[in-house]
Short mmCIF file of C-alpha atoms in Angstrom, two decimals:
data_model
loop_
_atom_site.label_atom_id
_atom_site.label_comp_id
_atom_site.label_asym_id
_atom_site.label_seq_id
_atom_site.Cartn_x
_atom_site.Cartn_y
_atom_site.Cartn_z
CA MET A 1003 -71.48 37.19 65.74
CA VAL A 1004 -70.81 39.44 62.67
CA GLU A 1005 -71.61 43.01 63.53
CA SER A 1006 -71.51 45.12 60.38
CA PRO A 1007 -74.20 44.54 57.73
CA VAL A 1008 -71.66 44.64 54.97
CA ALA A 1009 -69.71 41.77 56.45
CA ARG A 1010 -73.00 39.93 56.87
CA LEU A 1011 -73.89 40.46 53.26
CA TRP A 1012 -70.60 39.14 52.05
CA LEU A 1013 -70.70 36.17 54.35
CA GLY A 1014 -74.12 35.31 52.91
CA ARG A 1015 -72.72 35.58 49.37
CA ALA A 1016 -69.71 33.43 50.22
CA LEU A 1017 -72.07 30.93 51.85
CA PHE A 1018 -74.07 30.74 48.67
CA ILE A 1019 -71.03 30.02 46.50
CA GLY A 1020 -69.74 27.50 49.04
CA LEU A 1021 -73.11 25.70 49.06
CA MET A 1022 -73.16 25.60 45.30
CA LEU A 1023 -69.68 24.17 45.08
CA LEU A 1024 -70.62 21.53 47.65
CA LEU A 1025 -73.64 20.54 45.70
CA MET A 1026 -71.51 20.17 42.50
CA PHE A 1027 -69.02 18.14 44.38
CA ILE A 1028 -71.81 15.77 45.67
CA GLN A 1029 -73.16 15.28 42.22
CA LEU A 1030 -69.70 14.38 40.86
CA LEU A 1031 -69.25 11.62 43.40
CA PRO A 1032 -69.16 8.30 41.51
CA LEU A 1033 -71.89 6.68 43.71
CA GLN A 1034 -74.06 5.41 40.94
CA THR A 1035 -72.47 4.67 37.59
CA ALA A 1036 -75.25 2.65 36.15
CA PRO A 1037 -77.94 4.61 34.28
CA GLN A 1038 -80.97 5.56 36.39
CA LYS A 1039 -84.54 4.85 35.62
CA TRP A 1040 -85.42 8.50 36.27
CA ALA A 1041 -83.61 11.75 36.15
CA ALA A 1042 -83.22 13.49 39.56
CA PRO A 1043 -84.16 17.18 39.75
CA ASP A 1044 -81.44 19.72 39.05
CA ILE A 1045 -80.83 20.70 42.64
CA ILE A 1046 -78.17 23.34 41.92
CA LEU A 1047 -80.64 25.20 39.59
CA ALA A 1048 -83.51 24.92 42.03
CA THR A 1049 -81.41 26.16 45.02
CA THR A 1050 -80.28 29.14 42.99
CA LEU A 1051 -83.85 30.03 41.98
CA LEU A 1052 -84.94 29.67 45.61
CA TRP A 1053 -82.23 31.97 46.93
CA THR A 1054 -82.92 34.62 44.27
CA ALA A 1055 -86.59 34.59 45.10
CA ARG A 1056 -86.09 34.80 48.80
CA ARG A 1057 -82.78 36.69 49.33
CA PRO A 1058 -81.85 38.39 46.06
CA ASP A 1059 -79.14 40.38 47.79
CA LEU A 1060 -77.15 37.32 48.54
CA VAL A 1061 -77.20 36.09 45.02
CA PRO A 1062 -75.40 38.61 42.83
CA VAL A 1063 -75.43 38.15 39.13
CA TRP A 1064 -71.68 37.51 38.85
CA SER A 1065 -71.87 34.69 41.31
CA VAL A 1066 -74.77 33.00 39.35
CA ALA A 1067 -72.78 33.38 36.09
CA LEU A 1068 -69.52 32.05 37.74
CA ILE A 1069 -71.22 29.01 39.34
CA PHE A 1070 -73.03 27.96 36.17
CA VAL A 1071 -70.04 28.46 33.94
CA ILE A 1072 -68.12 26.11 36.20
CA ALA A 1073 -71.13 23.69 36.31
CA ASP A 1074 -71.31 23.81 32.49
CA LEU A 1075 -67.60 22.88 32.21
CA LEU A 1076 -67.66 20.16 34.87
CA PHE A 1077 -70.97 18.51 33.68
CA LEU A 1078 -70.01 18.33 30.04
CA ARG A 1079 -72.79 20.76 28.96
CA ALA A 1080 -72.40 23.35 26.22
CA PRO A 1081 -70.33 26.05 28.03
CA GLY A 1082 -72.04 29.36 28.55
CA LEU A 1083 -75.45 28.42 27.17
CA MET A 1084 -76.97 27.20 30.47
CA ALA A 1085 -75.28 29.98 32.34
CA ALA A 1086 -76.72 32.71 30.03
CA LEU A 1087 -80.27 31.21 30.39
CA VAL A 1088 -79.97 31.02 34.24
CA VAL A 1089 -78.74 34.59 34.40
CA ILE A 1090 -81.75 35.69 32.47
CA ALA A 1091 -84.07 33.61 34.63
CA THR A 1092 -82.72 34.90 37.85
CA GLU A 1093 -82.92 38.48 36.57
CA ILE A 1094 -86.62 38.14 35.94
CA LEU A 1095 -87.10 36.42 39.19
CA ARG A 1096 -85.05 39.17 41.00
CA ALA A 1097 -87.26 41.86 39.49
CA ARG A 1098 -90.30 40.15 40.96
CA ALA A 1099 -88.75 39.07 44.32
CA HIS A 1100 -90.39 42.04 46.17
CA ASP A 1101 -93.85 41.16 44.82
CA LEU A 1102 -93.29 37.46 45.57
CA ARG A 1103 -92.75 38.31 49.34
CA ALA A 1104 -96.42 38.90 49.71
CA ALA A 1105 -97.61 36.22 47.35
CA PRO A 1106 -98.81 32.83 48.65
CA PHE A 1107 -96.47 29.87 48.23
CA PRO A 1108 -98.06 28.23 45.20
CA VAL A 1109 -97.76 31.48 43.28
CA GLU A 1110 -94.03 31.75 44.21
CA TRP A 1111 -93.58 28.06 43.28
CA MET A 1112 -95.27 28.46 39.87
CA THR A 1113 -93.22 31.77 39.12
CA ALA A 1114 -89.98 29.95 39.81
CA GLY A 1115 -91.24 26.94 37.89
CA PHE A 1116 -92.04 28.86 34.73
CA ARG A 1117 -88.49 30.32 34.71
CA LEU A 1118 -87.27 26.70 34.18
CA GLN A 1119 -88.53 26.56 30.61
CA PRO A 1120 -87.04 29.59 28.91
CA MET B 161 -91.96 49.18 48.98
CA ALA B 162 -91.95 49.61 45.23
CA ARG B 163 -91.40 53.37 45.44
CA ASP B 164 -88.54 52.86 47.85
CA ARG B 165 -86.88 50.53 45.35
CA ASN B 166 -87.32 53.05 42.53
CA THR B 167 -85.79 55.91 44.40
CA THR B 168 -82.68 54.09 45.49
CA GLU B 169 -81.95 52.31 42.25
CA ASP B 170 -82.95 55.10 40.00
CA PHE B 171 -79.48 55.69 38.58
CA ILE B 172 -77.95 52.28 39.32
CA GLY B 173 -80.78 50.53 37.46
CA PRO B 174 -79.80 51.32 33.79
CA ILE B 175 -76.05 50.65 34.29
CA ARG B 176 -76.87 47.45 36.13
CA ARG B 177 -79.12 46.38 33.23
CA LEU B 178 -76.40 47.15 30.76
CA LEU B 179 -73.88 45.14 32.69
CA VAL B 180 -76.24 42.11 33.03
CA GLY B 181 -76.91 42.41 29.24
CA LEU B 182 -73.17 42.40 28.61
CA LEU B 183 -72.75 39.37 30.81
CA VAL B 184 -75.43 37.44 29.01
CA PHE B 185 -73.87 38.50 25.70
CA LEU B 186 -70.48 37.36 26.97
CA LEU B 187 -71.83 33.93 28.01
CA LEU B 188 -73.55 33.44 24.69
CA ALA B 189 -70.35 34.36 22.94
CA VAL B 190 -68.63 31.63 24.93
CA PHE B 191 -71.31 29.22 23.72
CA LEU B 192 -70.81 30.47 20.10
CA ILE B 193 -67.09 29.90 20.34
CA TRP B 194 -67.81 26.38 21.54
CA ARG B 195 -70.03 25.81 18.44
CA ILE B 196 -67.36 27.18 16.10
CA ASP B 197 -64.18 25.68 17.52
CA SER B 198 -65.39 22.78 19.61
CA PRO B 199 -62.06 20.77 19.89
CA ARG B 200 -60.25 23.71 21.40
CA VAL B 201 -62.86 24.44 23.92
CA GLU B 202 -63.12 20.73 24.80
CA GLN B 203 -59.43 20.75 25.34
CA PHE B 204 -59.91 23.71 27.67
CA ARG B 205 -62.65 21.79 29.43
CA ALA B 206 -60.35 18.75 29.93
CA ALA B 207 -57.67 21.05 31.25
CA VAL B 208 -60.12 22.61 33.78
CA ILE B 209 -61.33 19.22 34.95
CA ASP B 210 -57.72 18.09 35.07
CA ARG B 211 -56.84 20.93 37.48
CA THR B 212 -59.95 20.86 39.68
CA VAL B 213 -61.28 17.33 40.07
CA PRO B 214 -58.16 15.50 41.31
CA SER B 215 -57.78 18.12 44.06
CA PHE B 216 -61.09 16.86 45.49
CA GLU B 217 -59.67 13.27 45.54
CA TRP B 218 -58.94 13.38 49.24
CA ALA B 219 -62.61 14.13 50.03
CA MET B 220 -64.07 11.89 47.28
CA ALA B 221 -62.47 8.68 48.47
CA PRO B 222 -63.78 8.63 52.07
CA ILE B 223 -67.27 9.81 51.11
CA THR B 224 -67.65 7.37 48.35
CA GLY B 225 -66.33 4.58 50.70
CA LEU B 226 -68.80 5.68 53.36
CA ALA B 227 -71.66 5.58 51.01
CA ASN B 228 -70.61 2.16 49.68
CA LEU B 229 -70.33 0.98 53.22
CA LEU B 230 -73.95 2.00 53.89
CA THR B 231 -75.31 0.15 50.78
CA ASP B 232 -73.18 -2.84 51.88
CA PHE B 233 -74.76 -2.61 55.23
CA GLN B 234 -78.25 -2.66 53.73
CA SER B 235 -77.34 -5.75 51.81
CA TYR B 236 -76.34 -7.59 54.97
CA GLN B 237 -79.98 -7.75 55.85
CA ARG B 238 -80.47 -10.21 53.03
CA LEU B 239 -77.45 -12.12 53.91
CA ALA B 240 -79.01 -15.49 54.56
CA GLU B 241 -80.93 -15.70 51.25
CA GLN B 242 -78.00 -14.41 49.35
CA ASN B 243 -75.89 -17.03 50.82
CA ARG B 244 -78.28 -19.77 49.74
CA ASP B 245 -78.44 -18.33 46.22
CA LEU B 246 -74.70 -18.09 46.02
CA ARG B 247 -74.32 -21.71 47.13
CA ARG B 248 -76.72 -22.86 44.43
CA GLU B 249 -74.93 -20.73 41.83
CA LEU B 250 -71.60 -22.18 42.96
CA GLN B 251 -72.87 -25.70 42.29
CA GLN B 252 -73.85 -24.72 38.72
CA MET B 253 -70.55 -23.02 38.27
CA LYS B 254 -68.52 -26.08 39.20
CA SER B 255 -70.08 -27.97 36.45
CA TRP B 256 -69.44 -25.14 34.06
CA LYS B 257 -65.86 -24.98 35.22
CA GLU B 258 -65.30 -28.59 34.31
CA ALA B 259 -66.79 -28.00 30.88
CA ALA B 260 -64.53 -24.86 30.50
CA LEU B 261 -61.45 -26.73 31.47
CA GLN B 262 -62.18 -29.52 28.94
CA LEU B 263 -62.94 -26.96 26.31
CA GLU B 264 -59.78 -25.03 27.07
CA GLN B 265 -57.68 -28.19 26.63
CA GLU B 266 -59.39 -29.00 23.43
CA ASN B 267 -58.91 -25.52 22.26
CA ALA B 268 -55.29 -25.45 23.07
CA LYS B 269 -54.77 -28.71 21.13
CA LEU B 270 -56.59 -27.43 18.07
CA ARG B 271 -54.75 -24.21 18.17
CA ASP B 272 -51.52 -26.03 18.29
CA LEU B 273 -52.63 -28.05 15.34
CA ASN B 274 -53.53 -24.99 13.39
CA ASN B 275 -50.43 -23.05 14.43
CA VAL B 276 -52.61 -20.03 15.07
CA ARG B 277 -51.11 -16.93 16.37
CA LEU B 278 -53.40 -14.77 18.42
CA ASP B 279 -53.04 -11.01 19.03
CA PRO B 280 -49.89 -10.14 21.00
CA GLU B 281 -50.79 -9.91 24.68
CA PHE B 282 -52.48 -6.61 25.50
CA THR B 283 -50.77 -4.46 28.07
CA TYR B 284 -52.97 -2.21 30.19
CA VAL B 285 -52.89 0.82 32.58
CA THR B 286 -55.22 0.64 35.56
CA GLY B 287 -56.86 3.71 36.79
CA VAL B 288 -59.24 4.58 39.64
CA VAL B 289 -62.61 6.16 38.95
CA LEU B 290 -62.52 9.78 40.32
CA ALA B 291 -65.95 11.12 39.37
CA ASP B 292 -68.90 10.50 37.14
CA SER B 293 -70.51 12.80 34.73
CA GLY B 294 -72.70 14.38 37.34
CA SER B 295 -75.65 14.47 34.85
CA PRO B 296 -78.45 11.83 34.53
CA PHE B 297 -78.26 12.18 30.78
CA ARG B 298 -74.62 11.40 30.19
CA GLN B 299 -72.82 8.30 31.15
CA SER B 300 -69.09 8.75 31.62
CA VAL B 301 -66.57 8.46 34.33
CA LEU B 302 -63.26 10.27 34.96
CA LEU B 303 -60.12 8.26 35.58
CA ASN B 304 -57.02 9.38 37.39
CA ILE B 305 -54.72 8.52 34.54
CA GLY B 306 -54.10 10.74 31.56
CA ALA B 307 -51.61 11.81 28.96
CA ARG B 308 -48.86 11.62 31.57
CA ASP B 309 -49.42 7.82 31.67
CA GLY B 310 -49.51 7.63 27.87
CA ILE B 311 -53.33 7.30 27.55
CA ILE B 312 -54.55 8.10 23.94
CA ASP B 313 -58.12 8.92 22.83
CA GLY B 314 -60.04 5.91 21.65
CA TRP B 315 -58.43 3.20 23.69
CA PRO B 316 -60.88 0.67 25.22
CA ALA B 317 -61.46 0.58 29.01
CA MET B 318 -62.53 -2.62 30.67
CA ASP B 319 -63.21 -3.70 34.18
CA GLY B 320 -61.92 -7.20 35.19
CA ILE B 321 -64.39 -9.04 32.86
CA GLY B 322 -66.01 -6.94 30.10
CA LEU B 323 -65.73 -3.86 28.01
CA VAL B 324 -66.86 -0.71 29.89
CA GLY B 325 -66.28 2.13 27.37
CA ARG B 326 -63.69 4.03 25.53
CA ILE B 327 -61.38 6.91 26.26
CA SER B 328 -62.77 10.22 25.00
CA GLY B 329 -60.97 13.27 26.26
CA VAL B 330 -57.50 13.13 27.82
CA GLY B 331 -56.08 15.70 30.31
CA GLN B 332 -52.58 15.77 31.71
CA SER B 333 -53.49 13.50 34.69
CA THR B 334 -57.18 12.58 34.04
CA SER B 335 -59.06 11.00 31.20
CA ARG B 336 -62.74 10.52 30.53
CA VAL B 337 -64.29 7.20 29.66
CA VAL B 338 -67.52 7.33 27.65
CA LEU B 339 -69.46 4.26 28.93
CA LEU B 340 -71.24 1.92 26.52
CA THR B 341 -74.56 3.05 28.10
CA ASP B 342 -74.03 6.76 26.98
CA THR B 343 -76.36 7.86 24.20
CA SER B 344 -73.40 8.71 21.91
CA SER B 345 -71.63 5.41 22.23
CA ARG B 346 -71.59 3.17 19.19
CA ILE B 347 -69.39 0.05 19.09
CA PRO B 348 -69.08 -2.49 16.36
CA ILE B 349 -69.74 -5.96 17.67
CA LEU B 350 -69.74 -9.58 16.66
CA ILE B 351 -72.33 -12.03 17.97
CA GLN B 352 -70.56 -15.21 18.45
CA PRO B 353 -72.07 -18.55 17.38
CA SER B 354 -73.66 -17.04 14.35
CA GLY B 355 -70.82 -14.66 13.51
CA GLN B 356 -73.08 -11.70 12.66
CA ARG B 357 -71.77 -8.19 12.85
CA ALA B 358 -73.87 -5.37 14.35
CA PHE B 359 -73.63 -2.15 16.26
CA LEU B 360 -74.16 -1.65 20.01
CA MET B 361 -76.00 1.67 20.39
CA GLY B 362 -75.99 3.24 23.93
CA ASP B 363 -79.32 4.60 24.86
CA ASN B 364 -78.89 5.63 28.54
CA THR B 365 -80.28 2.30 29.82
CA LEU B 366 -78.28 -0.47 31.45
CA ASN B 367 -78.86 -2.87 28.51
CA PRO B 368 -78.02 -1.17 25.23
CA PRO B 369 -79.83 -2.34 22.08
CA ILE B 370 -78.23 -4.08 19.11
CA GLU B 371 -78.80 -2.29 15.75
CA PHE B 372 -78.01 -2.92 12.13
CA LEU B 373 -78.32 -6.66 12.53
CA GLU B 374 -78.68 -8.54 9.28
CA ASN B 375 -80.63 -11.55 10.44
CA PRO B 376 -82.22 -11.40 13.87
CA ASP B 377 -83.64 -14.92 13.52
CA GLU B 378 -80.20 -16.47 13.91
CA ILE B 379 -79.63 -14.75 17.22
CA ARG B 380 -80.97 -16.16 20.45
CA PRO B 381 -80.74 -14.78 23.92
CA GLY B 382 -77.56 -15.86 25.73
CA ASP B 383 -75.27 -15.57 22.69
CA ARG B 384 -71.89 -14.09 23.41
CA VAL B 385 -71.27 -10.60 22.25
CA VAL B 386 -67.61 -9.44 21.62
CA THR B 387 -66.12 -6.44 19.81
CA SER B 388 -65.56 -7.14 16.16
CA GLY B 389 -62.73 -4.71 15.60
CA ASP B 390 -64.28 -3.40 12.42
CA GLY B 391 -63.09 -0.01 11.35
CA GLY B 392 -59.88 -0.40 13.28
CA LEU B 393 -61.43 1.54 16.21
CA PHE B 394 -61.23 -1.27 18.75
CA PRO B 395 -59.23 -4.43 19.10
CA ALA B 396 -61.32 -7.46 18.28
CA ASP B 397 -62.52 -10.08 20.71
CA LEU B 398 -63.05 -8.09 23.76
CA LEU B 399 -65.96 -9.45 25.81
CA VAL B 400 -69.05 -7.15 25.83
CA GLY B 401 -71.77 -9.22 27.25
CA GLN B 402 -74.72 -11.52 26.30
CA VAL B 403 -77.67 -11.14 24.08
CA ALA B 404 -80.96 -10.61 25.98
CA LEU B 405 -84.38 -9.95 24.79
CA GLY B 406 -85.74 -6.78 26.18
CA SER B 407 -89.34 -6.32 27.45
CA ASP B 408 -89.88 -4.25 24.25
CA ARG B 409 -89.03 -7.29 22.07
CA ARG B 410 -85.70 -5.62 21.04
CA LEU B 411 -82.48 -7.45 21.12
CA ARG B 412 -80.31 -5.94 23.81
CA VAL B 413 -76.98 -6.73 25.41
CA ARG B 414 -76.59 -7.60 29.06
CA LEU B 415 -73.20 -6.17 29.70
CA SER B 416 -70.60 -8.33 31.43
CA ALA B 417 -68.92 -5.39 33.22
CA ASP B 418 -70.36 -4.57 36.58
CA TYR B 419 -71.87 -1.12 36.03
CA GLN B 420 -73.24 -0.83 39.47
CA ARG B 421 -69.86 -0.21 40.95
CA LEU B 422 -67.06 0.97 38.67
CA GLU B 423 -63.99 1.47 40.90
CA PHE B 424 -60.95 0.39 38.92
CA LEU B 425 -60.85 0.34 35.13
CA ARG B 426 -58.04 -1.03 32.98
CA VAL B 427 -57.32 0.86 29.78
CA LEU B 428 -55.86 -1.36 27.10
CA ARG B 429 -53.02 -0.01 24.99
CA SER B 430 -54.45 -0.80 21.65
CA ARG B 431 -52.04 -0.29 18.82
CA PRO B 432 -53.55 0.59 15.41
CA ARG B 433 -53.58 -2.43 13.10
CA GLU B 434 -51.01 -2.36 10.20
CA ALA B 435 -52.58 -1.17 7.05
CA ILE B 436 -51.67 -2.79 3.66
CA LEU B 437 -51.11 0.21 1.33
CA ASP B 438 -49.32 -0.89 -1.72
CA PRO B 439 -50.96 -3.35 -4.21
CA GLY B 440 -48.01 -5.67 -4.10
CA THR B 441 -45.07 -6.08 -6.65
CA LEU B 442 -44.51 -8.60 -9.29
CA LEU B 443 -42.92 -11.68 -7.95
CA THR B 444 -39.69 -12.51 -9.72
CA ASP B 445 -36.72 -14.75 -9.15
CA PRO B 446 -34.45 -12.70 -6.92
CA ALA B 447 -31.37 -14.49 -8.38
CA GLN B 448 -32.14 -13.19 -11.89
CA PRO B 449 -30.29 -9.92 -12.75
CA ASP B 450 -32.41 -6.74 -13.35
CA VAL B 451 -30.97 -6.11 -16.89
CA ASP B 452 -32.93 -9.07 -18.27
CA ALA B 453 -36.14 -7.76 -16.89
CA VAL B 454 -35.67 -4.27 -18.42
CA ALA B 455 -34.31 -5.31 -21.82
CA PRO B 456 -37.51 -6.62 -23.37
CA VAL B 457 -39.38 -3.44 -22.56
CA GLU B 458 -36.74 -1.45 -24.39
CA GLU B 459 -37.07 -3.63 -27.39
CA VAL B 460 -40.82 -3.10 -27.54
CA SER B 461 -40.36 0.61 -27.40
CA ASP B 462 -37.79 0.50 -30.23
CA ASN B 463 -40.23 -1.44 -32.44
CA GLY B 464 -43.05 1.05 -31.85
#
C-alpha cells in the first residue's frame, strides 16, 4: 500500500497521534456524570507506554509531549507536570526497548508498570 | 543489536538527550508558570477548551445518543417490574399531590396575610452538556453557553429539580460547571424543619456529606436540604436534596438532581444581594430647616 519506509514511518506516527486524540475524545463524552465507585485505568498513558515499548520509532518525543500537554489542558490537570513525567518515563522505556524485545511478557509488564510511579 | 544502535546513534545521541532535557525543562517551566500565575493559565485553558471542544459537538451528540440508547435498551428488559413499581409509586404520589395542593393553598393564604415578598423571579439560561471532566477524580461538566450568553462565574446551575453545581470557568462560548459531588465543592446549606445551617462538602461520591453541623440530633433522614444563601455566594432556597444516613453513620445528602444523566442544565442569573454600607443617618423632621439643626452646635463651640 505505502511503498517507501519513510512514508510508512510517518503514517505510523500520524496513526499514533490520531489514536490518542480519539481516546481523549471518548473520555470526554458525557456518558457518566455520576461519580464512579472505582477509577478506570488511564488508557491514554497505558497505550503510550505500550507503543513506546513495542514500536519506539512510531512514538517520537515531541508527539508524546504534544499529546500530554493537550490532555493536561483538557482534563483540568496541572499543565506540563504530567507531560514532563510521561516524557521522562517514555525516554527510560525507550532506552530499554531493545532489551525488552527478548524479555518475557511479565518482565515487560513490570518494567512499564514501574514507570507509572515516578 | 546493542552495538548496532551505538554505532548509528553515536553522534545523534547527545544532541537528542539535550533536546529531550530541554523539552522536559520547558514542560516543567509551564507547570511552574501555572503555579505562579494560576488565573491567567486557567484563562488560557478555558480559551483552549472553548476553541476545541465545541468543534467535536457534531460527533459527540450522536455517539452520546447511541450509548444512551443502548443503556435504555438494557433497561427495557426490566420493563414489566419497572411498570409495577411505577404504578405503586404513582399511587403514593397521588396522595402526596393532594397534600401538596392543600398546603399550597394554605401557604398562599398565609403569605397573603403576611404580605410577604419573595425573591423576584429568577431568570435562567439553559445549556446543553457538551463534555464531562474526563477524569474519575474530578466532577464537572462543560456547557455550550458562555460569556457570549452573559454567564458569570459563580452562578448556580440546576437541572429541572435540584441544584447541580456552580459555574467555575467561563469561555467565550463554553462554561464549566463544578458539580456538587466534586471534591472542591462546598455549598452553604440550610436543613429545613430544624433550620440548621451547615456545609455540603463534595467528596467524589454520589451523596456528599454534611459538615459543620451544630446539632446532629435535631436532624433526621428525609429532611429537606436547601441552599442557605450565606456569604452571598448563592441565592437562598434552591432545592439541593434530602438528608440520608450513610452506611458509615454520617449524615449525607441524597441530591434531588438526576446525576445519572445530566443533559440540559439551567444556569440561574443570580444578582448579588444589595449590601447595606452606611450606618444610617439621624432621622429628623424633613420640614424643619437645616439652620436650626446647625445652630446649637455652633453655640457649643463658642462656649468652649
